[in-house]
Short mmCIF file of C-alpha atoms in Angstrom, two decimals:
data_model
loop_
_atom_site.label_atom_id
_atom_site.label_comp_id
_atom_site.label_asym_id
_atom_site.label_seq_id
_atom_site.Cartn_x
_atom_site.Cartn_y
_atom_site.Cartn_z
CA UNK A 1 158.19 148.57 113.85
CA UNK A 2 160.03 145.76 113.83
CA UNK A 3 158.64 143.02 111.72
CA UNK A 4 159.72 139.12 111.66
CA UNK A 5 159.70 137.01 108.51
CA UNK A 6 157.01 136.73 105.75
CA UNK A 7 153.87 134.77 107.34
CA UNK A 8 151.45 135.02 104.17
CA UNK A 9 153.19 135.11 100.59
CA UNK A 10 150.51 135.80 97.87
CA UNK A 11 151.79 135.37 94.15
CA UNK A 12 150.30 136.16 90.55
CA UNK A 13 146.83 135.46 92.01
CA UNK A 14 143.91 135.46 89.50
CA UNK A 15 140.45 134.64 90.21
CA UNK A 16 137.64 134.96 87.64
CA UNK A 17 133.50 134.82 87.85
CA UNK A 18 132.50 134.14 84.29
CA UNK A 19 134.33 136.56 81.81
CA UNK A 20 134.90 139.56 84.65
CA UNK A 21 138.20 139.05 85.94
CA UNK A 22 137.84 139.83 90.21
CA UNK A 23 141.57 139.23 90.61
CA UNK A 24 143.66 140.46 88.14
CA UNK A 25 147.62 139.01 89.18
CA UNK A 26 147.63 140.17 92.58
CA UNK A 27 151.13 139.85 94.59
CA UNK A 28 151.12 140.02 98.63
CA UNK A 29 153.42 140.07 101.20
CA UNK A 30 152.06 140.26 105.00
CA UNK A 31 154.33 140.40 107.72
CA UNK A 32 155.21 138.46 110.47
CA UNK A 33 153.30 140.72 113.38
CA UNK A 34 151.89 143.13 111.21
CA UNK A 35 148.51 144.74 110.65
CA UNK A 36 147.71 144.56 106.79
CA UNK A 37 144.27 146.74 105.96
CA UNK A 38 143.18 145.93 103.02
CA UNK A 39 141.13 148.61 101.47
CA UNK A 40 138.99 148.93 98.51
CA UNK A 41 135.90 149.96 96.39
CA UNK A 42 132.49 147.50 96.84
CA UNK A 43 133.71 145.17 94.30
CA UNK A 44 137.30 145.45 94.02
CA UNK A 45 138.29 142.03 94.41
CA UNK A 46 138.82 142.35 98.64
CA UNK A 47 136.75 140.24 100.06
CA UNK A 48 137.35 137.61 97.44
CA UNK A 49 141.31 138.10 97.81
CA UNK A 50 140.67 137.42 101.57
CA UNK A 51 138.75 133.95 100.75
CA UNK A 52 141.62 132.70 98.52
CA UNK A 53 144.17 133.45 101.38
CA UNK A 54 142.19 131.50 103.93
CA UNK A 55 141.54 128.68 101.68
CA UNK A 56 137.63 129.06 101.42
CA UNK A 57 137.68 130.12 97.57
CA UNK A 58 140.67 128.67 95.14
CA UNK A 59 142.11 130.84 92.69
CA UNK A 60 142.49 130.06 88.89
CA UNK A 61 145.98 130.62 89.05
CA UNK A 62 148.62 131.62 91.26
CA UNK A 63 149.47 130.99 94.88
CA UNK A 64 149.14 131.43 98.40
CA UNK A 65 151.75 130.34 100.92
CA UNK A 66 151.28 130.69 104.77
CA UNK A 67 153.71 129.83 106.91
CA UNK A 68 155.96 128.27 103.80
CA UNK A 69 152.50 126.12 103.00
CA UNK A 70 150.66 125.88 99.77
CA UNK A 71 147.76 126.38 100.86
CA UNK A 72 145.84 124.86 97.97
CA UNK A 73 148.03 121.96 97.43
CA UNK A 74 149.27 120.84 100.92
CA UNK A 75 147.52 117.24 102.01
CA UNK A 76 144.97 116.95 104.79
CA UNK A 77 146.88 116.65 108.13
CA UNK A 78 149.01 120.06 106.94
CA UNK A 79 146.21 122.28 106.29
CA UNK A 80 144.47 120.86 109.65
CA UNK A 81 147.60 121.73 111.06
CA UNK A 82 147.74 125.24 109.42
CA UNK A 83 144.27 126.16 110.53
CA UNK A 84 145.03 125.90 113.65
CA UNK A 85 146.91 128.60 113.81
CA UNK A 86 144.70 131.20 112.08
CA UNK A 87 141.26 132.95 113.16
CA UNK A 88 138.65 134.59 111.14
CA UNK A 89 135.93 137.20 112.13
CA UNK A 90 133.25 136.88 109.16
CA UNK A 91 131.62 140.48 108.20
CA UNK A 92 127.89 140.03 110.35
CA UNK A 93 129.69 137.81 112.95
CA UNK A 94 128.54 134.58 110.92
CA UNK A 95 127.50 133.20 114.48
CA UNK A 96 125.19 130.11 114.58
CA UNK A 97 121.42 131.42 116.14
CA UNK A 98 120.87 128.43 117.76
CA UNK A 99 123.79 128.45 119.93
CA UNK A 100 124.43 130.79 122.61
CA UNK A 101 127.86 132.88 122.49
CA UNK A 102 129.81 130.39 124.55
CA UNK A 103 128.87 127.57 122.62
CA UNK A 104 129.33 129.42 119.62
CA UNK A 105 133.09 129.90 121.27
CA UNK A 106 133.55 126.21 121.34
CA UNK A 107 132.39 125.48 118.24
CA UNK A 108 136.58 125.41 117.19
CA UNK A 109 137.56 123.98 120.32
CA UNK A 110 135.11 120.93 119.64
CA UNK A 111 136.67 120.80 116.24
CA UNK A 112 140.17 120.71 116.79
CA UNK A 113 140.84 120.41 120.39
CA UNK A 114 139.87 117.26 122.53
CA UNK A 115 139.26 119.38 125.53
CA UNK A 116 136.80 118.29 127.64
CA UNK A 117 132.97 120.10 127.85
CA UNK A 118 134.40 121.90 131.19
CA UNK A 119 137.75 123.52 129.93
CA UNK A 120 136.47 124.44 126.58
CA UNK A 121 133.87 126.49 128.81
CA UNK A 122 136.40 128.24 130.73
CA UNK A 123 138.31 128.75 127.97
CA UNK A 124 135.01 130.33 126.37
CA UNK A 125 134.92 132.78 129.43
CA UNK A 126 138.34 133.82 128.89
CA UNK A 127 138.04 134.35 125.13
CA UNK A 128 134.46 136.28 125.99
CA UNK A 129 136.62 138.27 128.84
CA UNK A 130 139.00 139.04 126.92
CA UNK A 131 136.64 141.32 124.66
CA UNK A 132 134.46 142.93 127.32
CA UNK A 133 131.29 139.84 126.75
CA UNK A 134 131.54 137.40 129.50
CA UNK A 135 128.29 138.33 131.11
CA UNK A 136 126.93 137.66 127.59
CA UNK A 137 128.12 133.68 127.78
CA UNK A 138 124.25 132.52 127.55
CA UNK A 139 122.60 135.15 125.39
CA UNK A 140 121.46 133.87 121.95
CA UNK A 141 122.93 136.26 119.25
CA UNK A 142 119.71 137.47 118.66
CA UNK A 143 120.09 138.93 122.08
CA UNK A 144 123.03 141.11 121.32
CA UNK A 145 123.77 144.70 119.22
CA UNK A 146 125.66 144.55 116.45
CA UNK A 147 128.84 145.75 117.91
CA UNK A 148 128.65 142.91 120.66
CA UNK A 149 128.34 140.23 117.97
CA UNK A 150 131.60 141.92 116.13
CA UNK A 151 133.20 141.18 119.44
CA UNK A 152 131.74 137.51 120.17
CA UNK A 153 133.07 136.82 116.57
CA UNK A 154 136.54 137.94 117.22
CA UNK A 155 136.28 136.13 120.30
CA UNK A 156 135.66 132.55 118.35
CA UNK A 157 138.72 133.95 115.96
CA UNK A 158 140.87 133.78 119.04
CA UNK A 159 139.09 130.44 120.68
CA UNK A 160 142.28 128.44 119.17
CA UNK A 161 145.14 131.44 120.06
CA UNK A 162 145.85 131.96 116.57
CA UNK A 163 149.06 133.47 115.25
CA UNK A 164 147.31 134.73 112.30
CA UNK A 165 143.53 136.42 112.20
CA UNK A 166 142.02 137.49 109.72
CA UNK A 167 139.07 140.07 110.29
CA UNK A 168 136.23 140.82 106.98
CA UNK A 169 134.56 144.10 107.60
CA UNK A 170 134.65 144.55 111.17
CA UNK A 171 133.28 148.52 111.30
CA UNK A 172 130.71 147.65 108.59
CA UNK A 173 127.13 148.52 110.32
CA UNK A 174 128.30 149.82 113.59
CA UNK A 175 128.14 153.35 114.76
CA UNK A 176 131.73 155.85 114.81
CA UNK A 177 132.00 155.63 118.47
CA UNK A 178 131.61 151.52 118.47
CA UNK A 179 133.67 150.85 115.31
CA UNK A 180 136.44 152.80 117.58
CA UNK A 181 136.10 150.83 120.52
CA UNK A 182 136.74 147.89 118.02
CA UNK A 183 139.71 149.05 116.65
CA UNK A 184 141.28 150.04 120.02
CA UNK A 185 140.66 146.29 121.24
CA UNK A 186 142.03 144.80 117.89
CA UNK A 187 145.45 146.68 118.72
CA UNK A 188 145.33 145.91 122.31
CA UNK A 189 144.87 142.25 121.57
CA UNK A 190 147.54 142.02 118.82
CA UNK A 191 149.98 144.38 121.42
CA UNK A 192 148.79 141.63 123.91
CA UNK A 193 149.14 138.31 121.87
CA UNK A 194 151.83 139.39 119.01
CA UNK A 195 148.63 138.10 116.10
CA UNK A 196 149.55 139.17 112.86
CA UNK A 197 146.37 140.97 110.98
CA UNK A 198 144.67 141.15 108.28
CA UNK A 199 141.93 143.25 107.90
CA UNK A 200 139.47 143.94 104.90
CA UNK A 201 137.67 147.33 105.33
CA UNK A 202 136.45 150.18 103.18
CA UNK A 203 136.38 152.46 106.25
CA UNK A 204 138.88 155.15 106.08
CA UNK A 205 138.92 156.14 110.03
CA UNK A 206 139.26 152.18 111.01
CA UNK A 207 141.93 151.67 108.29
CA UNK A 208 144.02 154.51 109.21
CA UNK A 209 143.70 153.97 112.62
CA UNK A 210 145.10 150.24 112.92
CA UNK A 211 147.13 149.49 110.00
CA UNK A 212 151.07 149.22 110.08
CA UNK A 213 150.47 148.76 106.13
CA UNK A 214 147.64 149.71 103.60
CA UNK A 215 146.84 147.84 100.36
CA UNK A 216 144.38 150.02 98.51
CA UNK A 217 142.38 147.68 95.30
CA UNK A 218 141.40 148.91 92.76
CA UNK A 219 139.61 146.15 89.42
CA UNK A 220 141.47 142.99 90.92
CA UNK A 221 145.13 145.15 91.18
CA UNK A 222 146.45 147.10 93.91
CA UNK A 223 147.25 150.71 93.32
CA UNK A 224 149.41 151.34 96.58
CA UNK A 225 151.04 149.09 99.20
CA UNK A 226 152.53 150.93 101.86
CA UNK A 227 152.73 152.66 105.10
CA UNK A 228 149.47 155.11 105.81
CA UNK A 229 151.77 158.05 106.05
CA UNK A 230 152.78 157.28 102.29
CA UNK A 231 149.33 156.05 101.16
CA UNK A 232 147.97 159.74 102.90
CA UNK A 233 150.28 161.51 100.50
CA UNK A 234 150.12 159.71 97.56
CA UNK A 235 149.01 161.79 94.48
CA UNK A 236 147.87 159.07 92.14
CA UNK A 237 144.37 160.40 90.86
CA UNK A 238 142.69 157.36 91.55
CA UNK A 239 143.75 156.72 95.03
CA UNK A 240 142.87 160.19 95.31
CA UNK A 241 139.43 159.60 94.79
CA UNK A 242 139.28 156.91 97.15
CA UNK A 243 140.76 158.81 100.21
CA UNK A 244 138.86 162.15 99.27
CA UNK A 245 135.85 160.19 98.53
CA UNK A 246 135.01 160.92 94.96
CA UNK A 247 132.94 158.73 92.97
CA UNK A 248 135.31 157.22 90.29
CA UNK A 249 135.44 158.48 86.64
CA UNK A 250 137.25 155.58 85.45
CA UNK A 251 135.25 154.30 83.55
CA UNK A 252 132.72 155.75 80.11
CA UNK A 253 129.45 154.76 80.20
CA UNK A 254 129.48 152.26 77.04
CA UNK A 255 132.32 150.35 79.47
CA UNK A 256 129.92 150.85 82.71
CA UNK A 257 127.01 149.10 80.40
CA UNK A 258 129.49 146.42 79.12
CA UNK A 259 130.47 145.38 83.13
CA UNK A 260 127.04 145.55 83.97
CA UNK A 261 125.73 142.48 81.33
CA UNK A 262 128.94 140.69 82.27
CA UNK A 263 127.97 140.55 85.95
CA UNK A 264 124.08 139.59 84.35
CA UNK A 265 125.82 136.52 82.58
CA UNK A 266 127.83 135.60 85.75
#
Protein backbone atom coordinates (compact mmCIF):
# COMPACT_ATOMS: atom_id res chain seq x y z
CA UNK A 1 0.00 0.00 0.00
CA UNK A 2 1.04 3.07 -0.87
CA UNK A 3 0.35 5.71 1.67
CA UNK A 4 0.56 9.73 1.22
CA UNK A 5 1.66 12.08 3.98
CA UNK A 6 0.66 12.14 7.71
CA UNK A 7 -3.16 13.38 7.89
CA UNK A 8 -3.64 13.01 11.85
CA UNK A 9 -0.40 13.53 14.10
CA UNK A 10 -1.22 12.64 17.78
CA UNK A 11 1.59 13.62 20.39
CA UNK A 12 2.22 12.90 24.24
CA UNK A 13 -1.58 12.87 24.69
CA UNK A 14 -2.84 12.60 28.32
CA UNK A 15 -6.29 12.75 29.42
CA UNK A 16 -7.38 12.19 33.04
CA UNK A 17 -11.04 11.60 34.91
CA UNK A 18 -10.28 12.42 38.50
CA UNK A 19 -7.05 10.57 39.73
CA UNK A 20 -7.38 7.47 36.97
CA UNK A 21 -5.29 8.42 34.21
CA UNK A 22 -7.52 7.21 30.67
CA UNK A 23 -4.65 8.40 28.49
CA UNK A 24 -1.43 7.77 29.59
CA UNK A 25 1.16 9.77 26.74
CA UNK A 26 -0.27 8.34 23.77
CA UNK A 27 1.67 9.07 20.29
CA UNK A 28 -0.27 8.54 16.79
CA UNK A 29 0.46 8.66 13.42
CA UNK A 30 -2.51 7.89 10.79
CA UNK A 31 -1.87 7.91 7.30
CA UNK A 32 -2.84 9.71 4.49
CA UNK A 33 -5.45 6.91 2.88
CA UNK A 34 -5.13 4.50 5.45
CA UNK A 35 -7.43 2.39 7.60
CA UNK A 36 -6.27 2.78 11.35
CA UNK A 37 -8.38 0.13 13.75
CA UNK A 38 -8.03 1.00 16.86
CA UNK A 39 -8.51 -1.85 19.20
CA UNK A 40 -8.83 -2.26 22.83
CA UNK A 41 -10.23 -3.61 26.19
CA UNK A 42 -13.84 -1.81 27.50
CA UNK A 43 -12.01 0.91 29.12
CA UNK A 44 -8.75 1.26 27.59
CA UNK A 45 -8.76 4.75 26.79
CA UNK A 46 -10.30 4.16 22.85
CA UNK A 47 -13.17 5.75 22.65
CA UNK A 48 -11.89 8.66 24.65
CA UNK A 49 -8.60 8.83 22.36
CA UNK A 50 -11.10 9.05 19.42
CA UNK A 51 -13.00 12.20 21.11
CA UNK A 52 -9.72 14.11 21.63
CA UNK A 53 -8.79 13.56 17.88
CA UNK A 54 -12.09 14.91 16.66
CA UNK A 55 -12.09 17.77 18.95
CA UNK A 56 -15.22 16.75 21.11
CA UNK A 57 -13.10 16.06 24.42
CA UNK A 58 -9.65 18.21 25.07
CA UNK A 59 -6.82 16.54 26.47
CA UNK A 60 -4.79 17.71 29.59
CA UNK A 61 -1.79 17.75 27.72
CA UNK A 62 -0.42 17.02 24.49
CA UNK A 63 -1.58 17.46 20.92
CA UNK A 64 -3.49 16.65 18.03
CA UNK A 65 -2.70 17.94 14.55
CA UNK A 66 -4.90 17.17 11.43
CA UNK A 67 -4.04 18.24 8.38
CA UNK A 68 -0.91 20.44 9.99
CA UNK A 69 -3.88 22.02 12.40
CA UNK A 70 -3.93 22.23 16.13
CA UNK A 71 -6.83 21.15 16.61
CA UNK A 72 -7.35 22.57 20.08
CA UNK A 73 -5.79 25.85 19.48
CA UNK A 74 -6.64 26.85 15.84
CA UNK A 75 -9.35 29.98 15.79
CA UNK A 76 -12.93 29.58 14.64
CA UNK A 77 -12.98 29.91 10.79
CA UNK A 78 -9.93 27.03 10.75
CA UNK A 79 -11.58 24.43 12.68
CA UNK A 80 -14.97 25.22 10.64
CA UNK A 81 -12.82 24.78 7.85
CA UNK A 82 -11.23 21.51 9.18
CA UNK A 83 -14.55 19.92 9.93
CA UNK A 84 -15.48 20.02 6.84
CA UNK A 85 -13.43 17.68 5.75
CA UNK A 86 -13.97 14.90 8.34
CA UNK A 87 -17.09 12.51 9.08
CA UNK A 88 -18.02 10.63 12.12
CA UNK A 89 -20.32 7.52 12.58
CA UNK A 90 -21.22 7.64 16.50
CA UNK A 91 -21.45 3.91 18.11
CA UNK A 92 -25.76 3.53 18.09
CA UNK A 93 -25.92 5.78 14.95
CA UNK A 94 -26.53 8.94 17.30
CA UNK A 95 -29.42 9.80 14.74
CA UNK A 96 -32.02 12.43 15.81
CA UNK A 97 -35.75 10.36 16.32
CA UNK A 98 -37.58 13.06 15.20
CA UNK A 99 -36.14 13.34 11.88
CA UNK A 100 -36.45 10.91 9.21
CA UNK A 101 -33.07 9.46 7.60
CA UNK A 102 -32.89 12.06 4.86
CA UNK A 103 -33.29 14.83 7.03
CA UNK A 104 -31.08 13.36 9.39
CA UNK A 105 -28.59 13.38 6.10
CA UNK A 106 -28.94 17.08 5.83
CA UNK A 107 -28.55 17.87 9.11
CA UNK A 108 -24.49 18.75 7.95
CA UNK A 109 -25.46 20.04 4.75
CA UNK A 110 -27.79 22.68 6.58
CA UNK A 111 -24.84 23.37 8.76
CA UNK A 112 -22.14 24.01 6.56
CA UNK A 113 -23.38 24.10 3.09
CA UNK A 114 -25.85 26.83 1.73
CA UNK A 115 -27.43 24.38 -0.58
CA UNK A 116 -30.76 24.84 -1.19
CA UNK A 117 -33.77 22.40 0.51
CA UNK A 118 -33.83 20.58 -3.12
CA UNK A 119 -30.06 19.67 -3.69
CA UNK A 120 -29.34 18.85 -0.15
CA UNK A 121 -32.25 16.20 -0.81
CA UNK A 122 -30.69 14.74 -3.75
CA UNK A 123 -27.62 14.80 -2.30
CA UNK A 124 -29.35 12.84 0.71
CA UNK A 125 -30.44 10.15 -1.92
CA UNK A 126 -27.07 9.76 -3.15
CA UNK A 127 -25.40 9.51 0.26
CA UNK A 128 -28.49 6.94 1.27
CA UNK A 129 -27.66 5.10 -2.29
CA UNK A 130 -24.54 4.92 -1.80
CA UNK A 131 -25.02 2.48 1.31
CA UNK A 132 -27.86 0.29 0.07
CA UNK A 133 -30.88 2.83 2.16
CA UNK A 134 -32.47 5.02 -0.35
CA UNK A 135 -35.85 3.42 -0.15
CA UNK A 136 -35.42 4.16 3.59
CA UNK A 137 -35.27 8.25 2.87
CA UNK A 138 -38.67 8.75 4.99
CA UNK A 139 -38.52 6.08 7.67
CA UNK A 140 -38.07 7.45 11.23
CA UNK A 141 -35.05 5.59 12.83
CA UNK A 142 -37.27 3.91 14.93
CA UNK A 143 -38.33 2.23 11.76
CA UNK A 144 -35.04 0.67 10.94
CA UNK A 145 -32.69 -2.54 12.38
CA UNK A 146 -29.77 -1.83 13.86
CA UNK A 147 -27.53 -2.59 11.01
CA UNK A 148 -29.57 -0.08 8.73
CA UNK A 149 -29.05 2.73 11.24
CA UNK A 150 -25.05 1.79 11.22
CA UNK A 151 -25.44 2.50 7.55
CA UNK A 152 -27.74 5.79 7.67
CA UNK A 153 -24.99 7.01 10.14
CA UNK A 154 -22.13 6.44 7.86
CA UNK A 155 -24.20 7.90 5.32
CA UNK A 156 -24.47 11.48 7.35
CA UNK A 157 -20.43 10.85 7.90
CA UNK A 158 -20.13 11.10 4.16
CA UNK A 159 -23.09 13.93 3.63
CA UNK A 160 -20.01 16.57 3.39
CA UNK A 161 -17.43 14.04 1.18
CA UNK A 162 -15.03 13.95 3.86
CA UNK A 163 -11.36 13.14 3.41
CA UNK A 164 -11.18 11.86 6.83
CA UNK A 165 -14.02 9.57 8.77
CA UNK A 166 -13.90 8.48 11.67
CA UNK A 167 -16.19 5.40 12.61
CA UNK A 168 -16.87 4.47 16.89
CA UNK A 169 -17.96 0.91 17.15
CA UNK A 170 -19.53 0.17 14.00
CA UNK A 171 -20.00 -3.97 14.53
CA UNK A 172 -21.04 -3.31 18.17
CA UNK A 173 -24.77 -4.93 18.44
CA UNK A 174 -25.11 -6.30 15.00
CA UNK A 175 -25.13 -9.89 14.04
CA UNK A 176 -21.62 -11.74 12.20
CA UNK A 177 -23.22 -11.80 8.89
CA UNK A 178 -24.34 -7.83 9.11
CA UNK A 179 -21.17 -6.55 10.84
CA UNK A 180 -19.54 -8.19 7.49
CA UNK A 181 -21.64 -6.58 5.12
CA UNK A 182 -20.45 -3.36 6.99
CA UNK A 183 -17.02 -3.87 6.71
CA UNK A 184 -17.13 -4.87 2.99
CA UNK A 185 -18.98 -1.41 2.26
CA UNK A 186 -16.46 0.58 4.51
CA UNK A 187 -13.59 -0.75 2.09
CA UNK A 188 -15.58 -0.34 -0.97
CA UNK A 189 -16.33 3.25 -0.08
CA UNK A 190 -12.76 4.17 0.99
CA UNK A 191 -11.48 2.04 -2.49
CA UNK A 192 -14.24 4.31 -4.04
CA UNK A 193 -13.58 7.81 -2.42
CA UNK A 194 -9.69 7.46 -1.28
CA UNK A 195 -11.25 8.45 2.84
CA UNK A 196 -8.68 7.84 5.20
CA UNK A 197 -10.14 5.70 8.40
CA UNK A 198 -10.24 5.48 11.59
CA UNK A 199 -11.99 2.98 13.25
CA UNK A 200 -12.49 2.15 17.07
CA UNK A 201 -13.58 -1.52 17.56
CA UNK A 202 -13.03 -4.33 20.01
CA UNK A 203 -14.14 -6.86 17.36
CA UNK A 204 -11.41 -9.05 16.26
CA UNK A 205 -13.11 -10.38 12.80
CA UNK A 206 -14.06 -6.51 11.80
CA UNK A 207 -10.56 -5.32 12.86
CA UNK A 208 -8.68 -7.83 11.00
CA UNK A 209 -10.71 -7.66 8.20
CA UNK A 210 -10.38 -3.79 7.27
CA UNK A 211 -7.38 -2.44 8.81
CA UNK A 212 -4.11 -1.52 6.79
CA UNK A 213 -2.79 -0.82 10.53
CA UNK A 214 -3.79 -2.00 14.12
CA UNK A 215 -3.25 -0.02 17.34
CA UNK A 216 -4.03 -2.41 20.16
CA UNK A 217 -4.62 -0.17 23.95
CA UNK A 218 -3.99 -1.32 26.63
CA UNK A 219 -4.41 1.39 30.44
CA UNK A 220 -4.16 4.66 28.23
CA UNK A 221 -0.76 3.15 26.19
CA UNK A 222 -0.59 1.22 23.15
CA UNK A 223 1.07 -2.14 23.24
CA UNK A 224 1.45 -2.68 19.34
CA UNK A 225 1.13 -0.43 16.27
CA UNK A 226 1.46 -2.22 13.21
CA UNK A 227 0.38 -4.17 10.28
CA UNK A 228 -2.26 -7.19 11.25
CA UNK A 229 0.14 -9.70 9.89
CA UNK A 230 2.69 -8.44 12.66
CA UNK A 231 0.05 -7.72 15.36
CA UNK A 232 -1.24 -11.73 14.50
CA UNK A 233 2.24 -12.86 15.43
CA UNK A 234 3.19 -10.86 18.07
CA UNK A 235 4.14 -12.82 21.29
CA UNK A 236 3.78 -10.13 23.90
CA UNK A 237 1.68 -11.92 26.74
CA UNK A 238 -0.68 -9.28 26.99
CA UNK A 239 -1.59 -8.78 23.44
CA UNK A 240 -1.80 -12.37 23.61
CA UNK A 241 -4.60 -12.33 25.76
CA UNK A 242 -6.39 -9.93 23.81
CA UNK A 243 -6.25 -11.80 20.41
CA UNK A 244 -6.78 -15.32 22.14
CA UNK A 245 -9.36 -13.84 24.29
CA UNK A 246 -8.19 -14.39 27.80
CA UNK A 247 -9.41 -12.42 30.57
CA UNK A 248 -6.38 -10.29 31.74
CA UNK A 249 -4.24 -11.18 34.83
CA UNK A 250 -2.69 -7.92 34.99
CA UNK A 251 -3.71 -6.83 37.65
CA UNK A 252 -3.91 -8.39 41.87
CA UNK A 253 -6.93 -7.98 43.42
CA UNK A 254 -5.85 -5.23 46.17
CA UNK A 255 -4.98 -3.09 42.66
CA UNK A 256 -8.51 -4.29 41.03
CA UNK A 257 -10.20 -2.86 44.49
CA UNK A 258 -7.98 0.32 44.40
CA UNK A 259 -9.30 1.14 40.43
CA UNK A 260 -12.59 0.32 41.40
CA UNK A 261 -13.02 3.34 44.36
CA UNK A 262 -11.08 5.56 41.96
CA UNK A 263 -13.72 5.21 39.25
CA UNK A 264 -16.45 5.63 42.57
CA UNK A 265 -14.69 9.09 43.27
CA UNK A 266 -14.70 10.05 39.53
Amino acid sequence: MNLGEATIEVTALRKSYGSHPVLDGIDLTVRKGETLVILGWSGSGKSTLLRCMIGLERPDAGTVKIRDIDVFHADAPTLVALRRQMGMAFQGGALFGSMTVAENIEVPLREFTRLAPTTRRIVARIKLWMVGLEDAMDRRPSELSGGMRKRAALARALALDPEILFFDEPSAGLDPVTAAGLDRLLLKLKDAFGVTLVVVTHELDSAFAIADRLALMHEGRFLIVDTPEVVRKCQDPVVRGFLDRRPSETLDGAARFRRFIDDLEV
